[in-house]
Every structure is written in C-alpha cells, then in structure tokens.
Short mmCIF file of C-alpha atoms in Angstrom, two decimals:
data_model
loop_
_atom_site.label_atom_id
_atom_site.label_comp_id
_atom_site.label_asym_id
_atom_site.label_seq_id
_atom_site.Cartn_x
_atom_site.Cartn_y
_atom_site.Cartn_z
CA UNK N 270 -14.35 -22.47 11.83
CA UNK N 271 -16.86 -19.70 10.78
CA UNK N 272 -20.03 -20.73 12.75
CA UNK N 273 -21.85 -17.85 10.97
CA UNK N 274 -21.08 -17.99 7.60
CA UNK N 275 -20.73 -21.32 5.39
CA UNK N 276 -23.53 -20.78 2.75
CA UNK N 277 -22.43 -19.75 0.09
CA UNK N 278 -23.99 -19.65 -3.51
CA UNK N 279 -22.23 -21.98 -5.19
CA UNK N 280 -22.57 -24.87 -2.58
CA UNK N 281 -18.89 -25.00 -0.56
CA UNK N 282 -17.58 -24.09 2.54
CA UNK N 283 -15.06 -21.66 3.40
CA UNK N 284 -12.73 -22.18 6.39
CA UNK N 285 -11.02 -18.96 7.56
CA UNK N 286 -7.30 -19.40 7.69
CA UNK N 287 -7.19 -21.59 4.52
CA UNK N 288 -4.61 -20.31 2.11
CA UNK N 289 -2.79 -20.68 -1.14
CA UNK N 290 0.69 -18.95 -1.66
CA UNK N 291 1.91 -19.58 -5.02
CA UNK N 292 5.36 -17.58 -6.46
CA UNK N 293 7.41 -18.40 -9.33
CA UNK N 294 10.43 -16.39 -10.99
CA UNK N 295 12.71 -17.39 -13.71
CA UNK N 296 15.60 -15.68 -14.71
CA UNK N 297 17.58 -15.71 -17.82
CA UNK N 298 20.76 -14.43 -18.88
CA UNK N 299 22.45 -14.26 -22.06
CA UNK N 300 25.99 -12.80 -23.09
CA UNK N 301 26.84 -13.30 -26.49
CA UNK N 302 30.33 -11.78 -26.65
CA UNK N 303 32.49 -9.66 -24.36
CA UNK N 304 30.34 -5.99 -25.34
CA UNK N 305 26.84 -7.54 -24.81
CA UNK N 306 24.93 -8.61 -22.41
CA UNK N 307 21.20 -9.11 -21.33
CA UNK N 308 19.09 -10.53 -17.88
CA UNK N 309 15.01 -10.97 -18.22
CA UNK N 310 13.56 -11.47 -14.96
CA UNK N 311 9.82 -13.09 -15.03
CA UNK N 312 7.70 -12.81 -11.78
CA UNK N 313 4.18 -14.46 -10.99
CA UNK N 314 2.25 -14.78 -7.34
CA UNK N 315 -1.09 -15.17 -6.36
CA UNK N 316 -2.34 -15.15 -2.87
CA UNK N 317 -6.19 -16.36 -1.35
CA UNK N 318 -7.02 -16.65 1.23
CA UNK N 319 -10.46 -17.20 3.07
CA UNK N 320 -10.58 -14.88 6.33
CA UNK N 321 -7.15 -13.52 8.09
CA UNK N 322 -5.23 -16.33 9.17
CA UNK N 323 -2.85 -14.04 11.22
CA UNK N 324 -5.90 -12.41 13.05
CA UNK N 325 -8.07 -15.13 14.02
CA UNK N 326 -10.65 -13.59 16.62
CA UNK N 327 -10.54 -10.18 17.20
CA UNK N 328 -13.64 -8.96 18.60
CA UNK N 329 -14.34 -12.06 21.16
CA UNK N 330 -16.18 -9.36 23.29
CA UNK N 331 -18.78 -9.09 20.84
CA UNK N 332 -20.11 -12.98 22.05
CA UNK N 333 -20.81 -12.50 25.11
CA UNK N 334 -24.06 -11.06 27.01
CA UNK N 335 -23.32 -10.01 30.58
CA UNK N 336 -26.87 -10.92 31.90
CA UNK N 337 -26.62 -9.51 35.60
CA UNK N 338 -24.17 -6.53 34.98
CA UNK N 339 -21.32 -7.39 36.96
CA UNK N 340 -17.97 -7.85 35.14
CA UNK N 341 -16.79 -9.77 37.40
CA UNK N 342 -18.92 -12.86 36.91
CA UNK N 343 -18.72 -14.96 34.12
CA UNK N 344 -20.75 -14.04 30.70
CA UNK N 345 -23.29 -16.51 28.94
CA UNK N 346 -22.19 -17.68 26.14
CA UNK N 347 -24.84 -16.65 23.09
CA UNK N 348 -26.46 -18.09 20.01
CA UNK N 349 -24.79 -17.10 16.02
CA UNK N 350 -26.76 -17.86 12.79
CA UNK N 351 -25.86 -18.76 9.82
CA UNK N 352 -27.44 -16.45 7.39
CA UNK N 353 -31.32 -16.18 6.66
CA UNK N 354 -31.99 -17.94 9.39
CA UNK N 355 -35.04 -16.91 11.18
CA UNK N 356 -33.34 -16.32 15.26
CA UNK N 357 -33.98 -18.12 18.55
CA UNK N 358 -36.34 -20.85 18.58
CA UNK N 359 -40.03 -19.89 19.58
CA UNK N 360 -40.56 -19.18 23.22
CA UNK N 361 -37.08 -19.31 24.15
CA UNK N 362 -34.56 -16.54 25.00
CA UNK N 363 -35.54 -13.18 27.48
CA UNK N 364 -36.86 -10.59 25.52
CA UNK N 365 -35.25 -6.94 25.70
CA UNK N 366 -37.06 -3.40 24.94
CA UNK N 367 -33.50 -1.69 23.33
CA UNK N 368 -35.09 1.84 23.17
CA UNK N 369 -37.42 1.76 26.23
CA UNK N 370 -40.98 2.10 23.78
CA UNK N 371 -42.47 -1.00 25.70
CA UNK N 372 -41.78 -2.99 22.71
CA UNK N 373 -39.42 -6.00 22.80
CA UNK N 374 -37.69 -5.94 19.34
CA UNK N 375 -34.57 -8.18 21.09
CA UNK N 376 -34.35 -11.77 22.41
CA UNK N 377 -31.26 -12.58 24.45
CA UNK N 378 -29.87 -16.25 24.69
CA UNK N 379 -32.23 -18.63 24.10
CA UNK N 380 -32.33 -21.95 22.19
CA UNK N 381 -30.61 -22.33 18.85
CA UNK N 382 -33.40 -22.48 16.10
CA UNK N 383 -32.56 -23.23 12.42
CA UNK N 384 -29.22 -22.58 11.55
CA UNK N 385 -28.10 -21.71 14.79
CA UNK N 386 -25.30 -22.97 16.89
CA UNK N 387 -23.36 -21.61 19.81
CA UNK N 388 -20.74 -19.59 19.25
CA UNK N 389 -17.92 -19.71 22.28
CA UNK N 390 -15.53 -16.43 21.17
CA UNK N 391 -13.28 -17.80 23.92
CA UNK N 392 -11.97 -20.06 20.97
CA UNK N 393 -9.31 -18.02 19.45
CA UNK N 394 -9.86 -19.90 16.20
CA UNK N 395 -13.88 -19.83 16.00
CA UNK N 396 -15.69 -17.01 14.46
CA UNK N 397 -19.05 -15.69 13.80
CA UNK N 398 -18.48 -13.75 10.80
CA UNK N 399 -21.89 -13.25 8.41
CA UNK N 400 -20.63 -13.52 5.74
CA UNK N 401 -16.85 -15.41 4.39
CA UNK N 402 -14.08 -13.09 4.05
CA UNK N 403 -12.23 -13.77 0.78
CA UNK N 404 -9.06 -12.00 -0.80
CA UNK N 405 -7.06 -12.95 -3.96
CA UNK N 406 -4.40 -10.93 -5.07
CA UNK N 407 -2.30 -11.74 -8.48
CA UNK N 408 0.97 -9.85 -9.50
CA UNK N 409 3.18 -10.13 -13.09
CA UNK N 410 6.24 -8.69 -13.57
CA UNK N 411 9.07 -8.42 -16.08
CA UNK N 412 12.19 -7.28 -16.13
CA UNK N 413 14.74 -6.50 -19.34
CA UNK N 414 17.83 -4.78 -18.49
CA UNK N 415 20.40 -4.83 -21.55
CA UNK N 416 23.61 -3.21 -21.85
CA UNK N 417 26.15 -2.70 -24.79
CA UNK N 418 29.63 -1.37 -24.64
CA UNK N 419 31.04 0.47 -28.02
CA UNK N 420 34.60 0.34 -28.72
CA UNK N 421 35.25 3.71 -26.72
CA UNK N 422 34.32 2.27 -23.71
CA UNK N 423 30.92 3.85 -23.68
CA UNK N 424 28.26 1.90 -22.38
CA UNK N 425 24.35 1.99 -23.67
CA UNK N 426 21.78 0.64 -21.07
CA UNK N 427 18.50 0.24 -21.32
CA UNK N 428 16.14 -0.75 -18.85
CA UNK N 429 11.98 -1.58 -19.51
CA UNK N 430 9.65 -3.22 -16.81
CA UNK N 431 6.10 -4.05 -16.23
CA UNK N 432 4.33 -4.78 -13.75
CA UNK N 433 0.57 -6.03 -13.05
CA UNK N 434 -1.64 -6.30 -9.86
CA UNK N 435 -5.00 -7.16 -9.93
CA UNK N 436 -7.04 -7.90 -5.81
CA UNK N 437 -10.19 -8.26 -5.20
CA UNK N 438 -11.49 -8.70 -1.30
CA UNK N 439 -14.61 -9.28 0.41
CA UNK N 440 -15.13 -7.91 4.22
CA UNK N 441 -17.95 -8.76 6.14
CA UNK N 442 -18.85 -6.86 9.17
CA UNK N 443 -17.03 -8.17 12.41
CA UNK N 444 -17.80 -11.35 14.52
CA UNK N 445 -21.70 -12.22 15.65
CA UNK N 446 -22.69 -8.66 14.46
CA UNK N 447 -24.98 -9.73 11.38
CA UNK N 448 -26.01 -7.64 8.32
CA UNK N 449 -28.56 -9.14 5.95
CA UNK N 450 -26.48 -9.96 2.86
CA UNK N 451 -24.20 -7.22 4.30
CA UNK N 452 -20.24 -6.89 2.61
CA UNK N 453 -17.81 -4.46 1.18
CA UNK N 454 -16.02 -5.54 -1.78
CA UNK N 455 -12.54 -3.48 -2.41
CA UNK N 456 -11.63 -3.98 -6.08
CA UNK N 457 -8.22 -3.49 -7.06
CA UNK N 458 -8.23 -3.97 -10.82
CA UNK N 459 -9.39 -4.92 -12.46
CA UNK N 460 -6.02 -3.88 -14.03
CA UNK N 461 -3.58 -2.15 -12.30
CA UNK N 462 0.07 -1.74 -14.55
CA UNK N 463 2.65 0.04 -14.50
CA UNK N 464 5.20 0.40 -17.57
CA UNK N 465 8.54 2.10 -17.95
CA UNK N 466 11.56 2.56 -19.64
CA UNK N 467 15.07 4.27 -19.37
CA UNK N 468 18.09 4.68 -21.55
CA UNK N 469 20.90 5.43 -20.44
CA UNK N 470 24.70 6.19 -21.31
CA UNK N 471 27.70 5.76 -18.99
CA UNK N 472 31.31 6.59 -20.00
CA UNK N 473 34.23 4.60 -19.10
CA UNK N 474 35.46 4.64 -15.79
CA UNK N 475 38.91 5.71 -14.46
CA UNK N 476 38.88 8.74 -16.23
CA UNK N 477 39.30 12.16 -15.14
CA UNK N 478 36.01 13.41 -16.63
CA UNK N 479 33.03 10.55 -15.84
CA UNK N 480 29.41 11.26 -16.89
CA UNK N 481 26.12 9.63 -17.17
CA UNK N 482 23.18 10.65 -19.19
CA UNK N 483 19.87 9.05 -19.82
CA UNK N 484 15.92 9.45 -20.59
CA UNK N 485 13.11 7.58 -18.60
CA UNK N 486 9.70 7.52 -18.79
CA UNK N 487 7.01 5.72 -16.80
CA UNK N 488 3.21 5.62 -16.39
CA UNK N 489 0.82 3.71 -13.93
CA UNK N 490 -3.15 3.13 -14.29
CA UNK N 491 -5.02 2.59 -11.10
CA UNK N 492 -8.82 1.62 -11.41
CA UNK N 493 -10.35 1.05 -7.66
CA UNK N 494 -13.82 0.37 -7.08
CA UNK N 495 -15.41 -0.18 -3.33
CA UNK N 496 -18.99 -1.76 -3.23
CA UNK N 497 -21.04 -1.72 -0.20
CA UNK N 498 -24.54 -3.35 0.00
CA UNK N 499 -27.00 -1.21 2.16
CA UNK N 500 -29.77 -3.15 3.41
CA UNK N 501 -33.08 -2.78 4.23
CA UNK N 502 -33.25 -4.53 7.57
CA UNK N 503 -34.98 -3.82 10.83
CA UNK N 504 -32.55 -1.44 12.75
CA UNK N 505 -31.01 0.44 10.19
CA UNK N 506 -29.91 -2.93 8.41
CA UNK N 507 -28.49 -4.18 11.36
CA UNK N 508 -29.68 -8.09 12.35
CA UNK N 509 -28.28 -10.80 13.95
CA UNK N 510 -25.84 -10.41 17.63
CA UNK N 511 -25.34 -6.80 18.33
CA UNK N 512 -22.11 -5.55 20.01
CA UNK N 513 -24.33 -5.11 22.91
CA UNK N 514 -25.09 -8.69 22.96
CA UNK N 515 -29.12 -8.13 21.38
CA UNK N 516 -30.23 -10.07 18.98
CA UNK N 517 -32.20 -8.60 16.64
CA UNK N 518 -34.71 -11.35 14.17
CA UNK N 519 -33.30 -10.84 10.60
CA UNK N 520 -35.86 -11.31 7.55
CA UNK N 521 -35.73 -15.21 5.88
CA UNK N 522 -34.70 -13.26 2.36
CA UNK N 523 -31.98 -11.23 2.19
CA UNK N 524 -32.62 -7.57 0.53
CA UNK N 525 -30.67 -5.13 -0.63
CA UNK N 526 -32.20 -1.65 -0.93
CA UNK N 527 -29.44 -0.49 -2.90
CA UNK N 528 -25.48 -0.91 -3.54
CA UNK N 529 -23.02 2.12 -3.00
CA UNK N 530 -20.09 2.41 -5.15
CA UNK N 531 -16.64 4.23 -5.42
CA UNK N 532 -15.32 4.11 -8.63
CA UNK N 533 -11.53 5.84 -8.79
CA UNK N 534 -9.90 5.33 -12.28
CA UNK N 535 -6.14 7.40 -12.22
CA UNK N 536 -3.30 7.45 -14.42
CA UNK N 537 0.31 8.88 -13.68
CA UNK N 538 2.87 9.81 -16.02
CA UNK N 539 6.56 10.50 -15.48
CA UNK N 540 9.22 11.85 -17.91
CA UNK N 541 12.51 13.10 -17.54
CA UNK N 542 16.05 13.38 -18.87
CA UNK N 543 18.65 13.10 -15.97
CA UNK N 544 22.60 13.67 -16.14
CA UNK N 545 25.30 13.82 -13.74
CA UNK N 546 29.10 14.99 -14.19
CA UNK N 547 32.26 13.76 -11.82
CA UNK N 548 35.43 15.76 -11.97
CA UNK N 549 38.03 13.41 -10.51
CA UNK N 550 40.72 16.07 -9.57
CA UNK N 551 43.30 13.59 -8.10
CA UNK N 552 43.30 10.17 -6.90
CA UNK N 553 41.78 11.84 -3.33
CA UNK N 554 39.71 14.71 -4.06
CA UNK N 555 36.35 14.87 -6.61
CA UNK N 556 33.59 17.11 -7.01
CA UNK N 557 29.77 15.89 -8.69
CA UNK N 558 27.22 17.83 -10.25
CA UNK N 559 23.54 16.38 -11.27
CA UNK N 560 20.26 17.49 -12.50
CA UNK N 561 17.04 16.02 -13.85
CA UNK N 562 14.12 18.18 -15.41
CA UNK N 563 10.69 16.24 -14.26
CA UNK N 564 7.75 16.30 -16.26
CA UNK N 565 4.62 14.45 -14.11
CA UNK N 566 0.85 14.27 -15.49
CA UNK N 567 -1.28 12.68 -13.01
CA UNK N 568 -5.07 12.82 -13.98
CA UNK N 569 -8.30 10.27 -13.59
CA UNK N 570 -11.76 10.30 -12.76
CA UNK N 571 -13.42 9.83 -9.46
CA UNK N 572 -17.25 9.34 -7.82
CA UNK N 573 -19.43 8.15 -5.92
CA UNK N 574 -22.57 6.04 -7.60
CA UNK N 575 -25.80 5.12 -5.44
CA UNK N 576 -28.05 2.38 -7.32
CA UNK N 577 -31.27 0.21 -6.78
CA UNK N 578 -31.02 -3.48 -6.76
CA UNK N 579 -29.35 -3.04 -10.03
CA UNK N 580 -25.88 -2.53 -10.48
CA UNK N 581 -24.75 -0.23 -13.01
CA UNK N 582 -23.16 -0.94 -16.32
CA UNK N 583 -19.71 -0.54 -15.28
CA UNK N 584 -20.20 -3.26 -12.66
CA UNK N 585 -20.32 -7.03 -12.50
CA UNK N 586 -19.70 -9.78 -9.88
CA UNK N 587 -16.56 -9.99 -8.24
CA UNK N 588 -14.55 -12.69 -9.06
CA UNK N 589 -13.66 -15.15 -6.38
CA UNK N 590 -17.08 -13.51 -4.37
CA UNK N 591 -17.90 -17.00 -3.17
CA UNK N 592 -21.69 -16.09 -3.82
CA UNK N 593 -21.29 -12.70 -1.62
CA UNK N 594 -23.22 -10.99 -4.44
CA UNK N 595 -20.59 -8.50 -4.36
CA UNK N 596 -19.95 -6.45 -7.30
CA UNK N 597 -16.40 -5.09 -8.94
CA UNK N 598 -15.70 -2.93 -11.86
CA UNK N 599 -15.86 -4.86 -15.38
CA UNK N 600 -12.48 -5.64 -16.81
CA UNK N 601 -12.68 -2.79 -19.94
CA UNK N 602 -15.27 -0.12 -18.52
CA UNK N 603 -15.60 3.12 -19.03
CA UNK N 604 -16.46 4.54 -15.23
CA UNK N 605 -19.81 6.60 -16.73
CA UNK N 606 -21.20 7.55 -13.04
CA UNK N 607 -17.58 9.20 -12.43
CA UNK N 608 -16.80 12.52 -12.41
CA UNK N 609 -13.19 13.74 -14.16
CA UNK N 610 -10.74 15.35 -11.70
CA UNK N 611 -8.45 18.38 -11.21
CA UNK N 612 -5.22 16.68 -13.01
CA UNK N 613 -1.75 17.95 -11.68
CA UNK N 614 0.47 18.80 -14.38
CA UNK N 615 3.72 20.59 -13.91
CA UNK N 616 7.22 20.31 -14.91
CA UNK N 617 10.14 20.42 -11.86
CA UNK N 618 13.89 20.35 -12.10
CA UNK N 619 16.23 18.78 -9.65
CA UNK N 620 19.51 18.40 -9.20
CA UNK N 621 22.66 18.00 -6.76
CA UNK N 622 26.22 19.25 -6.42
CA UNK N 623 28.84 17.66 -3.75
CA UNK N 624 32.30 17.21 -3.09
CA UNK N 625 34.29 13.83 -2.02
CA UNK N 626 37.64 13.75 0.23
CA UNK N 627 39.62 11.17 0.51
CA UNK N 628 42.95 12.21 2.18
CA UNK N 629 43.83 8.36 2.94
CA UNK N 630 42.86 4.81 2.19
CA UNK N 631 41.17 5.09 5.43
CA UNK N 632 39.69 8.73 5.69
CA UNK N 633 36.49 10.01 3.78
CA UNK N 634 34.81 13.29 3.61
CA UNK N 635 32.09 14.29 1.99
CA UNK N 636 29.24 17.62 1.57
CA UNK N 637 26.77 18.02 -0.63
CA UNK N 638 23.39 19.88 -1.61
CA UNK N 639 20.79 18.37 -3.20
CA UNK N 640 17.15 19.47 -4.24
CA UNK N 641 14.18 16.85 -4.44
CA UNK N 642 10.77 16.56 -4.88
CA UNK N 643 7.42 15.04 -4.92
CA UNK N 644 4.67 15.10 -7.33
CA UNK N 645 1.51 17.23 -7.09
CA UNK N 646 -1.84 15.23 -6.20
CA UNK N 647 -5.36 14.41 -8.51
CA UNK N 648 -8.04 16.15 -6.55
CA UNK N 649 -11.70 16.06 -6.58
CA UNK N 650 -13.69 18.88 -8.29
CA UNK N 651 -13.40 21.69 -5.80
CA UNK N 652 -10.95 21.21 -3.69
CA UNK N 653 -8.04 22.50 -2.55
CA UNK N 654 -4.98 21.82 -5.11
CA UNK N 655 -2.63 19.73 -4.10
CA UNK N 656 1.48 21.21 -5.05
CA UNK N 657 4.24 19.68 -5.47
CA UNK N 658 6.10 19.19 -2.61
CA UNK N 659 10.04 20.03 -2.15
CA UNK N 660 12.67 19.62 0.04
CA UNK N 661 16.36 21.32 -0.04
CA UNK N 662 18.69 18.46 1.83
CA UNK N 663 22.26 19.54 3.20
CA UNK N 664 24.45 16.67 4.01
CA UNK N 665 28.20 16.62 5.12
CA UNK N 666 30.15 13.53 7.06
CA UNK N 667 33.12 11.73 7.85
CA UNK N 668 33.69 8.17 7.72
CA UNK N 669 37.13 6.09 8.70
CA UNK N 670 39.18 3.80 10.36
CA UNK N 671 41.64 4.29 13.15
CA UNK N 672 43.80 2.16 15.30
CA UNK N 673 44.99 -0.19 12.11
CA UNK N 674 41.58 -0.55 11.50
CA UNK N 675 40.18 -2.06 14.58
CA UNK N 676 37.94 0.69 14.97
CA UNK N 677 35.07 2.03 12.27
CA UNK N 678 33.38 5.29 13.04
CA UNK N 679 31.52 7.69 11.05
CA UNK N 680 29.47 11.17 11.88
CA UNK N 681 26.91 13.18 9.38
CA UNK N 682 24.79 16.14 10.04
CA UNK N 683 21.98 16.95 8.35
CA UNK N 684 19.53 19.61 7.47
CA UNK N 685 15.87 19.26 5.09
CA UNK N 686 14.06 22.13 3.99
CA UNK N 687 10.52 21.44 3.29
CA UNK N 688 8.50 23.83 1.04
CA UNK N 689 4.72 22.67 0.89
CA UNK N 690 5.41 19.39 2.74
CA UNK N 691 2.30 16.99 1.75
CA UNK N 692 0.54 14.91 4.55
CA UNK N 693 -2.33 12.51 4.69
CA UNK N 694 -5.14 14.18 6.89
CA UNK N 695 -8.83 13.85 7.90
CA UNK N 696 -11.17 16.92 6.71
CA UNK N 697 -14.24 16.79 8.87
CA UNK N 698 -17.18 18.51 8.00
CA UNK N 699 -20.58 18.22 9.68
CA UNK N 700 -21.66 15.76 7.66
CA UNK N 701 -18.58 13.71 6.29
CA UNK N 702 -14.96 13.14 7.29
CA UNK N 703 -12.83 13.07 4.06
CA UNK N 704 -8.96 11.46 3.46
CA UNK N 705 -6.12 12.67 1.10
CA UNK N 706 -3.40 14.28 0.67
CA UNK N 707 -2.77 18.34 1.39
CA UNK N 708 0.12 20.79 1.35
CA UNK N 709 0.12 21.21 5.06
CA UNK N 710 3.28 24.11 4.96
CA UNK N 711 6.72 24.20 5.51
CA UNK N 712 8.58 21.87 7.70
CA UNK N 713 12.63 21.97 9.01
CA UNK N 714 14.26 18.38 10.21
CA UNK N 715 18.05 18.00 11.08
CA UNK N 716 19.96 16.36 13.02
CA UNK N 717 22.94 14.17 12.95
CA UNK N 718 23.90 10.44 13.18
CA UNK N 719 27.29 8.66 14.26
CA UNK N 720 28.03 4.86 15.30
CA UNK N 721 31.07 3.22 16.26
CA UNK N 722 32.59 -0.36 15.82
CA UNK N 723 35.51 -2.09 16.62
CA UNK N 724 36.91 -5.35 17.37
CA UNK N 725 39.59 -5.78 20.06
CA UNK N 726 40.40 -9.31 20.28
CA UNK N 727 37.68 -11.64 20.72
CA UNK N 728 35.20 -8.33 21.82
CA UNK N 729 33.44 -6.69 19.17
CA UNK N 730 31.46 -3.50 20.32
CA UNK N 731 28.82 -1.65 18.17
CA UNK N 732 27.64 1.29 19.39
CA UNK N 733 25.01 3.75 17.42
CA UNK N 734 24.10 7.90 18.86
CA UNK N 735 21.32 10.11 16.66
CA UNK N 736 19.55 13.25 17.22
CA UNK N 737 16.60 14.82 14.91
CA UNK N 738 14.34 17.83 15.20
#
C-alpha cells in the first residue's frame, strides 16, 4: 500500500509489489537430409512492475519524528499526503523554525487534513512514496544457427542473432520525503538492438591437420535518456515529510520550473576475421595456434538539455508513466540538444599459441599464451581518451586421475599482464562528480588454483585451495 501516492492521471491505483512476468520461447528445428541442418530460437519477455516488490520499505526511519530527543523512547508516528494536498489540518500540529529566523515554515504531527492519512513505516509493506514507481522492460530475440557439411567433410556455419530491449522506469524520491510533481524517468529505448553475424568453416575432425576459419561482425545502438523534473517549491523543491521528520506545506498545483535531460545515443561496431590451426602430432601430444584481427568503431552523441515547462522536440511522455508527466526520448529522434563525441576507432589483433599433453587416458598437460583485449571507450568532448585495454595471459596445468580413478585432482598457475587496464571511477571536481570509464595503468594478477575429489566407498571428499595477487 502506497499511502502517498495513488493519484494518478488517468484515474487508477497502483499497488507497489504488483507484477506481471510474461516469457515465451519457441524453438524449431529442421534437418532435411544427413548434410543439413538448421535451429531458430524465438525469445519474448516483458516485465512491470509497480514499486520493488523485493524491497518493500527501505527508509522506515524517514516516518518517524523523535519529539523529545531521546532514542530510547518510542517515536510518534507522523502524517503522509497524497499529492497536492494542502498539509496538516488548521491549528493542529507544533510548529518548528528549521533555520532559527523566528519564522515557523514546519508543522510537526498534527491532524491529517485532506488527503492525509497516517503513515506507520513500522509496516514493512506500507509506503509513503510521492509519487508510483513504475518499470516495464520488453526484450526480443532470435536466433538462426545453420550448418552444412560438403562432401569433404567440411562444414559451413553460419550464425545471425538479434536482439531488442526497450525499459522505461519511473523513481520517485524515497518514502514520506515529498517533491511537488517530483520523478526521474530512466529511458532505455526507445530502441536498443543489437545485430550480428558469423560464418564460419570447420574441417573434418580426426585429422592430423584441423582448422577453423570464419568472419563476424556485430553492431549495437544504445539511445538512453534520464528526465528529472526540478520544481519550484518552497525549500529548494522540497515539500511534504523531510528526513528530519518536518513537514514542509507543499503548493495545491504542482509546478515544474523546468525538466533536465540526458540524452546518450551510441553505436558499437565489431568486425573481425578469426582462425585457429591444431597440429595433432600423435594420438597424445598437439600443439594450437590462433589469431583474430579486431576492427571496433564505437561512436554516438551525448548532452545534457535544460528546458522550461516545455519539453523539447526530441521528447514525449513516457510510456507506461501512469500520469507521472515524465518524459522519454521519441521512438525515431534525432537527439538535436546533443553534442557528438570523441569516437574510438582502432584496429587490434589477437591471438593464442598452446600445447596439449596427454601421456595417458588419465594424465593431461597443458601451457599456453594468449593475448586479449578490450575495446577503447566514447568520451565526451574534452576528455581524457579512453585506450584499448590489453592483457597478456600465461596459463599452464595438470589435470588427472590416480588410484583407478577414485581420486580427481588438477593444479594451474597463472599469470595476466595488464597494459592500460580500464576501470570505472568517480572524477570529482569542485562543482560535479563525473562516472566512466579510464585507463587507470598497468596491473599484474597471478596466482594458481588446485581442487581435489575422490570417492572412497560411500565418502566422497571435495576439497578446493587458490591463491591470487
């Protein structure tokens, strides 16, 4: 039960913890003959729900008012208010000077006037939220994966996907602390797809000489939009139960001095060509080789937007908003208040060479070297580029069986070698604090890992030792 909320635009009610979880998938598959064969996977869920129902009441601190200062006694339960309404009911509640200039701008307590009702946070499953929370999130996907073997024994693959994610959420601001038509909409979408495809050719097995090559190629869009209503209430916008348990008289009409949005529009695009060689010496020893040449393209636009009352072009109202006024980006926009960003395009090669042991049916050995990497970042205009990031990885291990196979063991060691390692960090300044992604330097982690199981009788006994610096 939201004792704060419940008006809403279009005339309903909203219940926090009411949900709809709907998922479907069909599969198909479909081989013709003994050389073909093909499998289409077809996902849809949506998700909406009104409010966390995992996190009923968080903040139950937030409705309470400890009138004589002493946490040790019990705190009065206060007053919530559904929105626009106009506070306590004349001549009730104690009125409170909050900044000491002799004039009292607070009432504590008091009787509930229109729209009021008392709000007892001790109920894990009431809340005084201002304004419905809402989230609905929709995903597509598709998956072809088709394969043909040629006379030879060589096998043609090819493998396309999609996949679609559109969610749109409204926040309001935290239990009993009121902001007049106060909300954050996070826009997701309104399309957000990613496509690929990869071809690929395998040779037979069993031979001496076993190879795969292939092409792939993949990009995603991302459009994100935050809007955030800035009001022009008393106290900075803030009306309605304080987290200091004040309650501060909110206007009958709602107004919004102006709307703040973050538009973020990015697209990243992947190709590459890929192979990878085995040399099957004998039946126990064979040696790999790999490598893939990486071509990424990430660019977008990004900014910030501050309006009047009116939204701007590229905006409308949210879908699912449940009357919030809350607007998203409109489905087709071109972001005009955005500014274009510092793409990241570079071309990286990778590859891997190893060698595999196996004296026994029961011994294994195996060392290998391979490089990796990470794409390079989008970054806003003037800031600091953002590298690819790379690691050099050095593996080698033993795995086996002993005692006729009652026992399993097996022991690797490992060594990474970062080179502009990227990391999510905070960039304060004296007016802002911004997040994203930096080359923070070069990093070193190794270590090793072993584990141990048998089974002696009836008694099976795992056991598992690690180390990493």
């Amino acid at each position: 039960t939201n004792v704060a909320g419940g008006e809403q635009s279009i005339g309903e009610d909203y219940a926090p913890g009411s949900a709809i979880n709907q998922n479907f998938r069909l599969g198909l598959q479909w081989e013709p003959n003994e050389q073909f064969q093909a499998y289409l996977k077809l996902e849809s869920t949506r998700y909406e729900n009104e409010g966390s129902e995992s996190t009923p009441n968080l903040l139950p601190r937030t409705g309470f008012y400890d009138d004589d200062g002493d946490p040790l006694t019990p705190a009065q339960i206060v007053t919530t208010y559904s929105r626009n309404a106009p506070g306590p009911a004349p001549g009730t509640g104690t009125p409170f000077d909050r900044d000491g200039d002799g004039v009292f701008e607070s009432i504590f307590g008091g009787t509930p006037g229109p729209g009021g009702v008392q709000y007892a946070p001790t109920e894990p499953f009431q809340l005084a939220h201002p304004a419905n929370e809402t989230r609905i999130q929709e995903n597509g996907r598709y998956l072809l994966d088709m394969t043909y073997e040629f006379d030879n024994g060589i096998a043609l693959n090819s493998l396309t996907s999609q996949i679609q994610l559109h969610n749109v959420g409204i926040a309001g601001y935290g239990n009993s602390r009121a902001y007049g038509n106060g909300g954050v909409s996070v826009n997701l979408g309104p399309k957000v797809e990613t496509k690929s495809q990869e071809f690929t050719l395998i040779s037979p097995e069993g031979q001496t000489l076993e190879w795969i090559v292939g092409i792939t190629a993949s990009q995603r869009s991302t459009d994100v939009s935050i809007a955030i209503n800035n009001n022009a209430g008393p106290g900075n916008g803030a009306t309605g139960w304080q987290a200091d348990g004040s309650w501060s008289p909110r206007p009958l009409t709602d107004t919004v001095a102006s709307r703040t949005f973050v538009d973020v529009s990015a697209k990243v695009k992947q190709q590459a060509v890929f192979g990878q060689l085995d040399w099957n010496v004998s039946d126990e020893l064979q040696f790999t080789l790999g490598g893939r040449i990486n071509k990424d393209h990430n660019t977008g636009k990004t900014g910030v937007s501050f309006t009047s009352t009116t939204p701007s072009p590229d905006h409308s109202l949210c879908a699912g908003a449940n009357g919030a006024g809350l607007y998203c980006l409109t489905d087709g926009r071109n972001i005009s208040s955005a500014g274009p960003g510092i793409p990241y395009i570079d071309t990286t090669p990778t590859y891997k060479v190893g060698v595999n042991w196996e004296p026994s049916d029961n011994q294994f050995f195996y060392a290998f070297y391979a490089r990796g990497y990470k794409a390079g970042q989008l970054v806003n205009p003037g800031a600091e580029p953002v590298n690819e990031e790379l690691v050099d990885d050095y593996e080698m291990g033993w795995k086996g069986t002993l005692l006729d196979g009652a026992l399993y063991a097996e022991f690797g060691v490992f060594f990474m070698d970062y080179t502009d390692m990227q990391m999510s960090v905070l960039s304060a300044t004296a007016i802002d604090t911004i997040g994203g992604f930096q080359n923070i330097g070069d990093s070193e982690i190794k270590g090793f890992e072993s584990s141990i199981r048998t089974n002696l009788g009836g008694l099976n006994l795992n056991a598992s030792l690690g180390y990493t610096k």
